[in-house]
CSV table of C-alpha atoms in Angstrom, one decimal:
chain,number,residue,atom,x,y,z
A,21,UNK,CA,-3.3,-113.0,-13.3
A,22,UNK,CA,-1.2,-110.0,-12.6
A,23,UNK,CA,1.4,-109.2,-14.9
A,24,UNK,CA,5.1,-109.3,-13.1
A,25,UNK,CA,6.1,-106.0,-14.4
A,26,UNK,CA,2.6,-104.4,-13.0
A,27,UNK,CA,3.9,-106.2,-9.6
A,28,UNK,CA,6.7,-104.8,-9.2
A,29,UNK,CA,5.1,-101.6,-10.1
A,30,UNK,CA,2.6,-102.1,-6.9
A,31,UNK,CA,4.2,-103.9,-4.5
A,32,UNK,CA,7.3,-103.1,-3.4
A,33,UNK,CA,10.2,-105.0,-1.5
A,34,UNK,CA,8.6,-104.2,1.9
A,35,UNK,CA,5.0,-105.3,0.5
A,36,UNK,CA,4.1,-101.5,0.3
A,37,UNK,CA,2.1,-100.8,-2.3
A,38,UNK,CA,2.9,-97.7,-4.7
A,39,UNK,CA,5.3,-96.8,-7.7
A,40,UNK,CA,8.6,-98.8,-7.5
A,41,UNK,CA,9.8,-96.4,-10.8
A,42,UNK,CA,8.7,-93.1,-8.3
A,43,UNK,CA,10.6,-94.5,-5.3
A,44,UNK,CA,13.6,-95.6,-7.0
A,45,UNK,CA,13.7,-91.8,-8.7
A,46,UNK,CA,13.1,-90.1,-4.9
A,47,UNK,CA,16.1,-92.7,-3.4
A,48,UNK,CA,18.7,-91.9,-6.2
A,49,UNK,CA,17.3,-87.8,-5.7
A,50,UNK,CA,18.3,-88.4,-2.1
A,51,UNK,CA,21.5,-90.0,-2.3
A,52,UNK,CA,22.9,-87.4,-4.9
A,53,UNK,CA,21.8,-84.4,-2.3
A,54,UNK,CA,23.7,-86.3,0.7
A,55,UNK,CA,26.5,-86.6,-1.7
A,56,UNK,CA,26.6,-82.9,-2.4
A,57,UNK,CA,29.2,-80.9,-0.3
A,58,UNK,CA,27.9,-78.2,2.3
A,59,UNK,CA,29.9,-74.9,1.1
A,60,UNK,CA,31.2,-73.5,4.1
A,61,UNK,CA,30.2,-69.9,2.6
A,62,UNK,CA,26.3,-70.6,2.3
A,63,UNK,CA,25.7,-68.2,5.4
A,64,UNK,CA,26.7,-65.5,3.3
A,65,UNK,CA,23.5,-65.5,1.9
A,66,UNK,CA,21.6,-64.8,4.5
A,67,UNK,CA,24.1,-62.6,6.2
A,68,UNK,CA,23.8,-60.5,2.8
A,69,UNK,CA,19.7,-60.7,2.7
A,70,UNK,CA,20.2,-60.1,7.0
A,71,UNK,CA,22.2,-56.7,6.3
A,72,UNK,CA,20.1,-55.2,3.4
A,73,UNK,CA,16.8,-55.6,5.6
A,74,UNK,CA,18.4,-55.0,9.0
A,75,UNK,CA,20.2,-51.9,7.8
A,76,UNK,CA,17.3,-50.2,6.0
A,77,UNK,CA,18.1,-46.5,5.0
A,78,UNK,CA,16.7,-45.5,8.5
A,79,UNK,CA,19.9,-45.3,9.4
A,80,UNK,CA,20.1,-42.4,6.8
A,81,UNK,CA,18.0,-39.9,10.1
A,82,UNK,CA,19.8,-42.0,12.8
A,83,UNK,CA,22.0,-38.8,13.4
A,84,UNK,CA,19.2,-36.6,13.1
A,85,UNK,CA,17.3,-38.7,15.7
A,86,UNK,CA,20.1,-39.0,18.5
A,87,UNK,CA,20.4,-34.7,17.8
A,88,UNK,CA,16.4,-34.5,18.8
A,89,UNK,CA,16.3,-37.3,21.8
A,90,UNK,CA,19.9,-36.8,23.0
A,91,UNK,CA,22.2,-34.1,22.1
A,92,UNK,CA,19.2,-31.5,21.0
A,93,UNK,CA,17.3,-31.8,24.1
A,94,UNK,CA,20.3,-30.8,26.4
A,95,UNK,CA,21.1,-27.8,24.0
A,96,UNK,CA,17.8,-27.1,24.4
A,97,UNK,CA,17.9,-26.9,27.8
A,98,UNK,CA,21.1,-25.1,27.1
A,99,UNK,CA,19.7,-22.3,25.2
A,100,UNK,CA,16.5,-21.7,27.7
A,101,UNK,CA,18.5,-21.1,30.8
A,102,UNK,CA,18.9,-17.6,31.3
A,103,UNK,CA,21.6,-15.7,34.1
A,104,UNK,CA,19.9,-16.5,37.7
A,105,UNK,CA,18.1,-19.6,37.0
A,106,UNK,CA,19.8,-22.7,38.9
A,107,UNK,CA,17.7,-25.4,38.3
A,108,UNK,CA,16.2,-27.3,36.2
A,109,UNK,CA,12.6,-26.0,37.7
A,110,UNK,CA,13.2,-22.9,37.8
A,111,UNK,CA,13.6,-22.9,33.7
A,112,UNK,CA,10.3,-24.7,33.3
A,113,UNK,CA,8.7,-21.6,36.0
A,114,UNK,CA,10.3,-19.2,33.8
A,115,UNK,CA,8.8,-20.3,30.5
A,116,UNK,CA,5.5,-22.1,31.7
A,117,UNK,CA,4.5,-20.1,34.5
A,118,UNK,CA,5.3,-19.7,38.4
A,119,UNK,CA,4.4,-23.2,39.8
A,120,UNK,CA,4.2,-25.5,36.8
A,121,UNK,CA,7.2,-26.9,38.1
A,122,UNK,CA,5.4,-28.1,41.4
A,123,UNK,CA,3.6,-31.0,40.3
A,124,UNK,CA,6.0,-31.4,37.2
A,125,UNK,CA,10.0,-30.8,37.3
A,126,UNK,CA,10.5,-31.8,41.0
A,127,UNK,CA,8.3,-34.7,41.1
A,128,UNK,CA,10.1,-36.4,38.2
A,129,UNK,CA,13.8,-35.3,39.1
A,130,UNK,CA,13.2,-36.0,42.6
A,131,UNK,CA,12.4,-40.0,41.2
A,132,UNK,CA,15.4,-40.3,39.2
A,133,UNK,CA,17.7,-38.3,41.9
A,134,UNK,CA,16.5,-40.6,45.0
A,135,UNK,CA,16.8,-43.9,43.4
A,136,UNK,CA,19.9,-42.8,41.4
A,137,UNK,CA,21.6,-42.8,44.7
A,138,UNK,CA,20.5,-45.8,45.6
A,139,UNK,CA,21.5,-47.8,42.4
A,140,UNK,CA,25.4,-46.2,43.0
A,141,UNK,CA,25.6,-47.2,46.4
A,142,UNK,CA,24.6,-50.8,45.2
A,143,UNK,CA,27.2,-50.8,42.3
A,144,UNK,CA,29.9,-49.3,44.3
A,145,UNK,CA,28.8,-51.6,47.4
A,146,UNK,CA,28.8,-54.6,45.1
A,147,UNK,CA,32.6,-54.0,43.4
A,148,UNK,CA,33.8,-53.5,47.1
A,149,UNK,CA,32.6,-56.8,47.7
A,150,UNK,CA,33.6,-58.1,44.2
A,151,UNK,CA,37.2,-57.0,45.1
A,152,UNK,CA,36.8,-58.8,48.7
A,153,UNK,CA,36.4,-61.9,47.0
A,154,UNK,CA,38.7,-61.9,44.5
A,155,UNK,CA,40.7,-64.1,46.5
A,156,UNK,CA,38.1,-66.7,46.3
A,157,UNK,CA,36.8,-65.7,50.4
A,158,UNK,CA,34.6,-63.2,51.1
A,159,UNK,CA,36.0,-61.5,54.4
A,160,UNK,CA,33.1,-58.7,55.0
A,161,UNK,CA,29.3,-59.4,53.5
A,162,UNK,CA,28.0,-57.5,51.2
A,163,UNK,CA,25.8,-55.5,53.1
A,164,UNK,CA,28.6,-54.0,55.1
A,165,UNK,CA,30.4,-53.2,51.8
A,166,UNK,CA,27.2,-51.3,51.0
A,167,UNK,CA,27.3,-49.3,54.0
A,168,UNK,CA,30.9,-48.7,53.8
A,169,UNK,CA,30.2,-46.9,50.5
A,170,UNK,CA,27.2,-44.8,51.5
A,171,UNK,CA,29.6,-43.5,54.1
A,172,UNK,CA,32.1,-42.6,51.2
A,173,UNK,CA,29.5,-40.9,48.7
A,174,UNK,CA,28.1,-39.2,52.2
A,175,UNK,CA,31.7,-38.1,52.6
A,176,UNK,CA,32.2,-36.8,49.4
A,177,UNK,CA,28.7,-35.0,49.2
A,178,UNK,CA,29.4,-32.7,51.9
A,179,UNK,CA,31.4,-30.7,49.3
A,180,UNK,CA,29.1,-26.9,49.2
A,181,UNK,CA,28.2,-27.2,46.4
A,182,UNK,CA,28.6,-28.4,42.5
A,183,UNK,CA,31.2,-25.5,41.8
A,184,UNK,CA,33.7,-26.6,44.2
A,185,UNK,CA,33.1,-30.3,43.3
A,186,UNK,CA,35.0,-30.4,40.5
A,187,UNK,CA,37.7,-32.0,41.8
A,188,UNK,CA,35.4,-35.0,42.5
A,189,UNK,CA,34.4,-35.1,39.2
A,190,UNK,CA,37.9,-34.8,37.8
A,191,UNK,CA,38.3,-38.3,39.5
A,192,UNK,CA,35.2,-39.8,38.1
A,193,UNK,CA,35.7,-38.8,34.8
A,194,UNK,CA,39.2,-40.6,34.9
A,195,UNK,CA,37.3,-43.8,36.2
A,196,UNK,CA,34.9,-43.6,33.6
A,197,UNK,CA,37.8,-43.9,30.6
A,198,UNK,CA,39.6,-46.4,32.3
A,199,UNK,CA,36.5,-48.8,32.7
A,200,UNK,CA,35.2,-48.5,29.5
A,201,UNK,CA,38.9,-49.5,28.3
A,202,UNK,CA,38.9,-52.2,30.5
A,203,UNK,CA,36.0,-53.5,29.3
A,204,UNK,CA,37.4,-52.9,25.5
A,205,UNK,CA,40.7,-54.9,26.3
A,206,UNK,CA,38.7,-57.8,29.0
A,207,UNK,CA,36.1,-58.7,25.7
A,208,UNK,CA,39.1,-58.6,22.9
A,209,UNK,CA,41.4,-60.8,24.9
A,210,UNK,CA,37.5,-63.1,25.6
A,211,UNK,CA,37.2,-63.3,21.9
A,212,UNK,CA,41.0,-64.8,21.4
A,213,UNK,CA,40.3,-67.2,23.7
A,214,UNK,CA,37.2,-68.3,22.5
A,215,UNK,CA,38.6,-68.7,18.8
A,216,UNK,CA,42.1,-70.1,19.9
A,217,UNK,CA,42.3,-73.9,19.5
A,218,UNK,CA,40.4,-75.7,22.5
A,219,UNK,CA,38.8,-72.1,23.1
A,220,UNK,CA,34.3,-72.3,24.5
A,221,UNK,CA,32.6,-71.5,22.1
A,222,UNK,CA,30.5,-68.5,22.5
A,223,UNK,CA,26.7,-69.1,22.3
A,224,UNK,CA,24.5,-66.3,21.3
A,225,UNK,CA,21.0,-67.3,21.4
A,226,UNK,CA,19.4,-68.0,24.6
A,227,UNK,CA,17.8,-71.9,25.4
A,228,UNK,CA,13.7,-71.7,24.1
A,229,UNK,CA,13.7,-73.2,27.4
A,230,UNK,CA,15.1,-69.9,29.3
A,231,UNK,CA,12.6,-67.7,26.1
A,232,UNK,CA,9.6,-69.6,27.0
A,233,UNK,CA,9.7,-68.4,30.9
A,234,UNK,CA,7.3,-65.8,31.7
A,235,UNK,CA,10.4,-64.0,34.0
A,236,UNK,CA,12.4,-64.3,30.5
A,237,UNK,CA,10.3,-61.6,29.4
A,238,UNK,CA,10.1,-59.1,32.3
A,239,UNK,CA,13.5,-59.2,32.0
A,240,UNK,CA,13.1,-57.7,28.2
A,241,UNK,CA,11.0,-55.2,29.3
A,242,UNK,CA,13.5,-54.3,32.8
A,243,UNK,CA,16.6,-54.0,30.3
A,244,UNK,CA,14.9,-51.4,28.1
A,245,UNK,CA,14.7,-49.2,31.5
A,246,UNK,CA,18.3,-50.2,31.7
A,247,UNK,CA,19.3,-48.5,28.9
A,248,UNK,CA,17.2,-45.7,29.2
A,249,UNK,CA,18.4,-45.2,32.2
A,250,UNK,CA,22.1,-44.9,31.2
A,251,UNK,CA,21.0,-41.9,28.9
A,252,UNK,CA,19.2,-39.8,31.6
A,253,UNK,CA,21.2,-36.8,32.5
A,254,UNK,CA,18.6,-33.9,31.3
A,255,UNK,CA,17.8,-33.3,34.9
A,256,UNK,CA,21.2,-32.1,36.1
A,257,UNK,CA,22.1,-29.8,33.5
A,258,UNK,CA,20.8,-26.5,34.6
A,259,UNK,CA,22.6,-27.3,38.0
A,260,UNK,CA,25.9,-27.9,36.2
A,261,UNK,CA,25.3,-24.8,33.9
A,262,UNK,CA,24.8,-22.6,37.0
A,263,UNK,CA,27.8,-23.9,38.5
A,264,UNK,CA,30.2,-22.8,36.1
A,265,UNK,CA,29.3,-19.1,37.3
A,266,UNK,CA,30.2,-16.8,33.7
A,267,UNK,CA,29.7,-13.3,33.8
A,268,UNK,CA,27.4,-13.4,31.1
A,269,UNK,CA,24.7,-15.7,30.0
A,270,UNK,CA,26.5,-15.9,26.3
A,271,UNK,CA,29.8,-17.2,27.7
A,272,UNK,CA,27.5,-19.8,30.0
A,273,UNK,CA,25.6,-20.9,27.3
A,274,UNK,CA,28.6,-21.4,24.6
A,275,UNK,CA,30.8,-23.1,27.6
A,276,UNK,CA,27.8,-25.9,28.5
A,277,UNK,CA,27.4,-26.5,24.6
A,278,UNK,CA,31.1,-27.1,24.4
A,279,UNK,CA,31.5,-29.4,27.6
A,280,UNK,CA,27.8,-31.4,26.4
A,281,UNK,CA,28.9,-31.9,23.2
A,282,UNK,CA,32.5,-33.3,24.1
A,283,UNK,CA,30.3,-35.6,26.7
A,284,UNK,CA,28.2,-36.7,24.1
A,285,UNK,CA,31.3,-37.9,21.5
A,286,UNK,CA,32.7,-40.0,24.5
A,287,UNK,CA,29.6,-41.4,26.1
A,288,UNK,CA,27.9,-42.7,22.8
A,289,UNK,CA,30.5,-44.5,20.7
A,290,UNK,CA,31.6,-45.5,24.2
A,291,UNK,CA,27.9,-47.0,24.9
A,292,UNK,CA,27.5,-48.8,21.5
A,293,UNK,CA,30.7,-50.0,21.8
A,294,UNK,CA,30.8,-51.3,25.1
A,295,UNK,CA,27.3,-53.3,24.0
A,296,UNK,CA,28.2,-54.7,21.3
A,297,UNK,CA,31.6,-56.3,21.8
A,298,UNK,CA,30.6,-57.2,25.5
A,299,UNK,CA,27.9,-58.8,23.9
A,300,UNK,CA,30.3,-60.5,21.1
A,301,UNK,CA,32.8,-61.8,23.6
A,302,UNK,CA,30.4,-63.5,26.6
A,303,UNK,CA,27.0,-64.2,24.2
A,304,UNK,CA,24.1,-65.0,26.3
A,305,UNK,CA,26.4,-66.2,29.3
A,306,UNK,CA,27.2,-62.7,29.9
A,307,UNK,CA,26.4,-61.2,33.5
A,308,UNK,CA,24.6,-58.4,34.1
A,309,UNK,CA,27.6,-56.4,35.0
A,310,UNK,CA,30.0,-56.9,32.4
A,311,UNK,CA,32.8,-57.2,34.6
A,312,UNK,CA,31.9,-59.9,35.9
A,313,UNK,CA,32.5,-62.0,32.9
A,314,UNK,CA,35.6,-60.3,32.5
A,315,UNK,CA,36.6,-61.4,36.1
A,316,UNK,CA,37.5,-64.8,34.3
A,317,UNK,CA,39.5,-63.3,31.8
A,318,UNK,CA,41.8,-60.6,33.2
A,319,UNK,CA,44.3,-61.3,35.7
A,320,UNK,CA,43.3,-60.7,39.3
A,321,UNK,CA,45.9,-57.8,39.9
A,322,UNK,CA,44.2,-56.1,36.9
A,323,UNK,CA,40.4,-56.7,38.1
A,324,UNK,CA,41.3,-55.2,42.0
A,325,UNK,CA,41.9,-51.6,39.9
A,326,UNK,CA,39.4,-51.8,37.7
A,327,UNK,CA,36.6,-52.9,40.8
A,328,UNK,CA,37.9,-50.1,42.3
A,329,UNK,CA,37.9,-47.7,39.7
A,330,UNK,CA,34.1,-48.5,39.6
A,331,UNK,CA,33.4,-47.5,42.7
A,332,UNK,CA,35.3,-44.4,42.7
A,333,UNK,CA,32.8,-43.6,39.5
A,334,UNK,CA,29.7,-44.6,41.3
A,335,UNK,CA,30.9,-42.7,44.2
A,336,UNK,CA,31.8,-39.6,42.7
A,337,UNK,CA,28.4,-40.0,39.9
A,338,UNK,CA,26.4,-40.4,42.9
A,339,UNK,CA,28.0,-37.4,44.8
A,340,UNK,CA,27.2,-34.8,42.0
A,341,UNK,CA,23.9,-36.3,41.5
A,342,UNK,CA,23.2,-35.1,44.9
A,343,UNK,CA,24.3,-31.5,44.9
A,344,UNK,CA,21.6,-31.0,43.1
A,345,UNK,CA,19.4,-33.4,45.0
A,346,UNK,CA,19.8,-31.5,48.3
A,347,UNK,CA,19.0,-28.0,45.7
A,348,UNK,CA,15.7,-29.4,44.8
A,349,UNK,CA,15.0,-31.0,48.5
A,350,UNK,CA,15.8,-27.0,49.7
A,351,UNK,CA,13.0,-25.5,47.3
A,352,UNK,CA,10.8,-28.0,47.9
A,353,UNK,CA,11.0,-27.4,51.4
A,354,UNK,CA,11.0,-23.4,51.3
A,355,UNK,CA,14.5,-23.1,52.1
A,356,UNK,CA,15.2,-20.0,49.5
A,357,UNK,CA,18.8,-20.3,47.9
A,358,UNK,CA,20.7,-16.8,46.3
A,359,UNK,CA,21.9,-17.5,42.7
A,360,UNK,CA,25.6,-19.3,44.3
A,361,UNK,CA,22.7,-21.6,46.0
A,362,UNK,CA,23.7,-20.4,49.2
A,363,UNK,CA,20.8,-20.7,51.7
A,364,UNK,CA,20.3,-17.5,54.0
A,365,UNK,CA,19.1,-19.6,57.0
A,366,UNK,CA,21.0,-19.0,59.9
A,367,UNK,CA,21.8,-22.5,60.8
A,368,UNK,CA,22.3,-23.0,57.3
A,369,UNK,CA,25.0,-26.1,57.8
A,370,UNK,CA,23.1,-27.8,60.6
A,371,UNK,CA,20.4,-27.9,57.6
A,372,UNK,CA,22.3,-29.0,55.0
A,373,UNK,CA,23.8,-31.6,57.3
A,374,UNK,CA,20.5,-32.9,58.5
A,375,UNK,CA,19.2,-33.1,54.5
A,376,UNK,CA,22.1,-34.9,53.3
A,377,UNK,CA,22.7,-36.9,56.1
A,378,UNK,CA,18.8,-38.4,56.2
A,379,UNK,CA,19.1,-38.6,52.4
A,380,UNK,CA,21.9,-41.0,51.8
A,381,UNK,CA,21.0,-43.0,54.6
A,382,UNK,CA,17.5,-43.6,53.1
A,383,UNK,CA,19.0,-44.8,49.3
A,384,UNK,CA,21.4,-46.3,51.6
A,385,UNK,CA,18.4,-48.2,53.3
A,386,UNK,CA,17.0,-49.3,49.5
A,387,UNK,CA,20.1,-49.9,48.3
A,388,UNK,CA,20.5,-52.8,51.1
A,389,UNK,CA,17.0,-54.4,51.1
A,390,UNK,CA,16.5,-54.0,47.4
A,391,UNK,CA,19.5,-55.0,46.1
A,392,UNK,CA,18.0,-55.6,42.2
A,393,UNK,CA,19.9,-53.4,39.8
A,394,UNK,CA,18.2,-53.9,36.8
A,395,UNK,CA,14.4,-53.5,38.7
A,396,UNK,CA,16.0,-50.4,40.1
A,397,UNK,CA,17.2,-48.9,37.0
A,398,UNK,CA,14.4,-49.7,35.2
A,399,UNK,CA,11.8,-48.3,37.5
A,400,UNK,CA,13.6,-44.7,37.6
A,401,UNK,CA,13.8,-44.9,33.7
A,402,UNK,CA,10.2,-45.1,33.5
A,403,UNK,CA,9.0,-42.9,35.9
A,404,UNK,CA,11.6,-40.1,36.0
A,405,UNK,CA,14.2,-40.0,33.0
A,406,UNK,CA,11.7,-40.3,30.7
A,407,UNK,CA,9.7,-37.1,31.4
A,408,UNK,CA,12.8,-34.8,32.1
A,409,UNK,CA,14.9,-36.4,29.2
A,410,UNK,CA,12.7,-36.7,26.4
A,411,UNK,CA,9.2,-34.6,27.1
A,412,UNK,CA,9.9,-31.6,29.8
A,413,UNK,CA,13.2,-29.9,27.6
């Protein structure tokens, strides 16, 4: 016979067999953890291991880094421009040999110039529309809107040249502080409302239903371009140098440095900021164009400035972009320029009409049938700003 202590040992009260003592010791183990409190601090733990991995002493050349692949290369190009030289080509022929520029320089600016145009025309085409609809009805499509505002950057690049454009840029660079405010003040206000009582709460991971879709990750790769693509400017600053027409190569060189460098202590706390509380405000659910998020936040009187404040900075971006465009299209087509690029032909403005006239209608043409920002963007990163931001300087 079995001994009833043994039993109890073996059998237990469901008839499974094991250690009653064992089982007894796991159930009063597991009712003391569920009666334990969860400490509303615990995430502080990993938030401290988070920071001290995340924030390795990297950050110590971080500086250093953004002088090399940023700031540097510009004062590079900067430094290698002498009095004459116009273009960014004509500094490479200078220091690599006549020519090298051929199959080199004007390739890769000519890919981030043309498609540059295009992407502004869809922006600015796309906050016309945005502004059309604030209403809640869209009275003109989109399309129209699109060529409504090739017709304004077409307007506004029949300027000469970039030294009596200034005035254009005088307006853009207004837009430009005013949108990045807007989008400062739309994401703090975003914020309140999510932590106010009865606020949505902001979600910051994406589904593993959206992560496990094969677009999910061309869309990784597309947004890298996208940032890239907001730090190409390389290829315009030998036009802009030659624009401001100093006596001397000195007093050229030491204004440039001065006007880069203030662009540079705007643009990149502006771009890190802008990221990061865009990102803190909408989470995953925000759009592509920040804005748009914001649409639902700001009052409708306040989004009709902003939408148009957007395209007057597309507009004008895209109109200085192509002074030096219709430069580069000149020299590749043999049309020689004096150092005021001033062409000697004799029907010089028939030419210049003709050049810009066929060149905003083409981006206009892309702009319309491939209306895909971020495949835009992404594409002239990797083909263009690449080369003549970080390798050709």
């Amino acid at each position: 016979m079995i001994d009833a202590g043994i039993a109890s040992d073996i059998v237990d009260d469901d008839g499974n067999i094991g250690n009653g003592a064992a089982k007894s010791d796991t159930q009063s183990k597991t009712s003391s953890e569920q009666g334990q409190q969860h400490s509303k601090y615990i995430w502080l733990h990993a938030f401290y291991h988070s920071i001290v991995t995340m924030i390795g002493t990297g950050i110590l050349g971080f500086p250093y880094a953004t002088s090399y692949l940023g700031w540097y290369g510009a004062i590079l190009l900067i430094d290698l421009q002498e009095k004459g030289q116009g273009t960014y080509s004509e500094v490479a022929d200078n220091i690599m040999g006549v020519g090298f520029s051929r199959f080199t320089v004007r390739p890769a600016q000519f890919l981030n110039f043309f498609p540059l145009t295009a992407i502004m025309i869809l922006v600015g085409g796309q906050a016309l529309a945005t502004v059309d609809s604030l209403d809640g009805v869209q009275h003109i499509s989109e399309r129209w809107w699109l060529v409504i505002d090739a017709g304004i950057i077409m307007v506004l690049s029949l300027l000469p040249d970039l030294n009596r454009a200034w005035q254009v840029s005088v307006c853009g660079a207004f837009a430009a502080f005013l949108i990045v405010g807007y989008i400062i003040a739309g994401s703090i206000v975003a914020l309140i409302d999510s932590a106010s009582d009865g606020g949505t709460p902001i979600v910051y991971e994406p589904p593993l239903s959206v992560t496990e879709d094969p677009v999910y990750k061309f869309t990784l790769m597309a947004e890298l371009g996208a940032i890239m693509f907001g730090y190409g400017f390389h290829s315009l600053l030998p036009d802009i140098q030659a624009s401001l027409h100093d006596h001397n190569t000195k007093d050229s060189k030491s204004d440039m440095k001065k006007a880069v460098t203030a662009a540079f202590g705007f643009s990149y706390p502006a771009y890190i900021t802008v990221a990061l509380i865009g990102f803190a405000a909408f989470g995953y659910q925000v759009e592509s164009e920040v804005l748009l998020s914001i649409n639902n936040v700001l009052s409708k009187d306040a989004m009709y400035v902003v939408w148009i404040f957007v395209m007057i900075k597309t507009s004008t971006e895209a109109a200085v972009f192509n002074q030096a465009a219709f430069t580069l299209l000149r020299d590749i087509t043999g049309l020689t320029m004096d150092s005021d690029h001033i062409d000697y032909h004799s029907r010089n403005w028939k030419i210049n009409f003709v050049i810009r006239f066929v060149y905003v209608t083409a981006a206009a043409c892309i702009a319309i049938f491939i209306p895909i920002f971020s495949d835009l963007a992404s594409i002239t990163a990797a083909i263009s700003i690449t080369p003549t931001t970080f390798l050709l300087p």
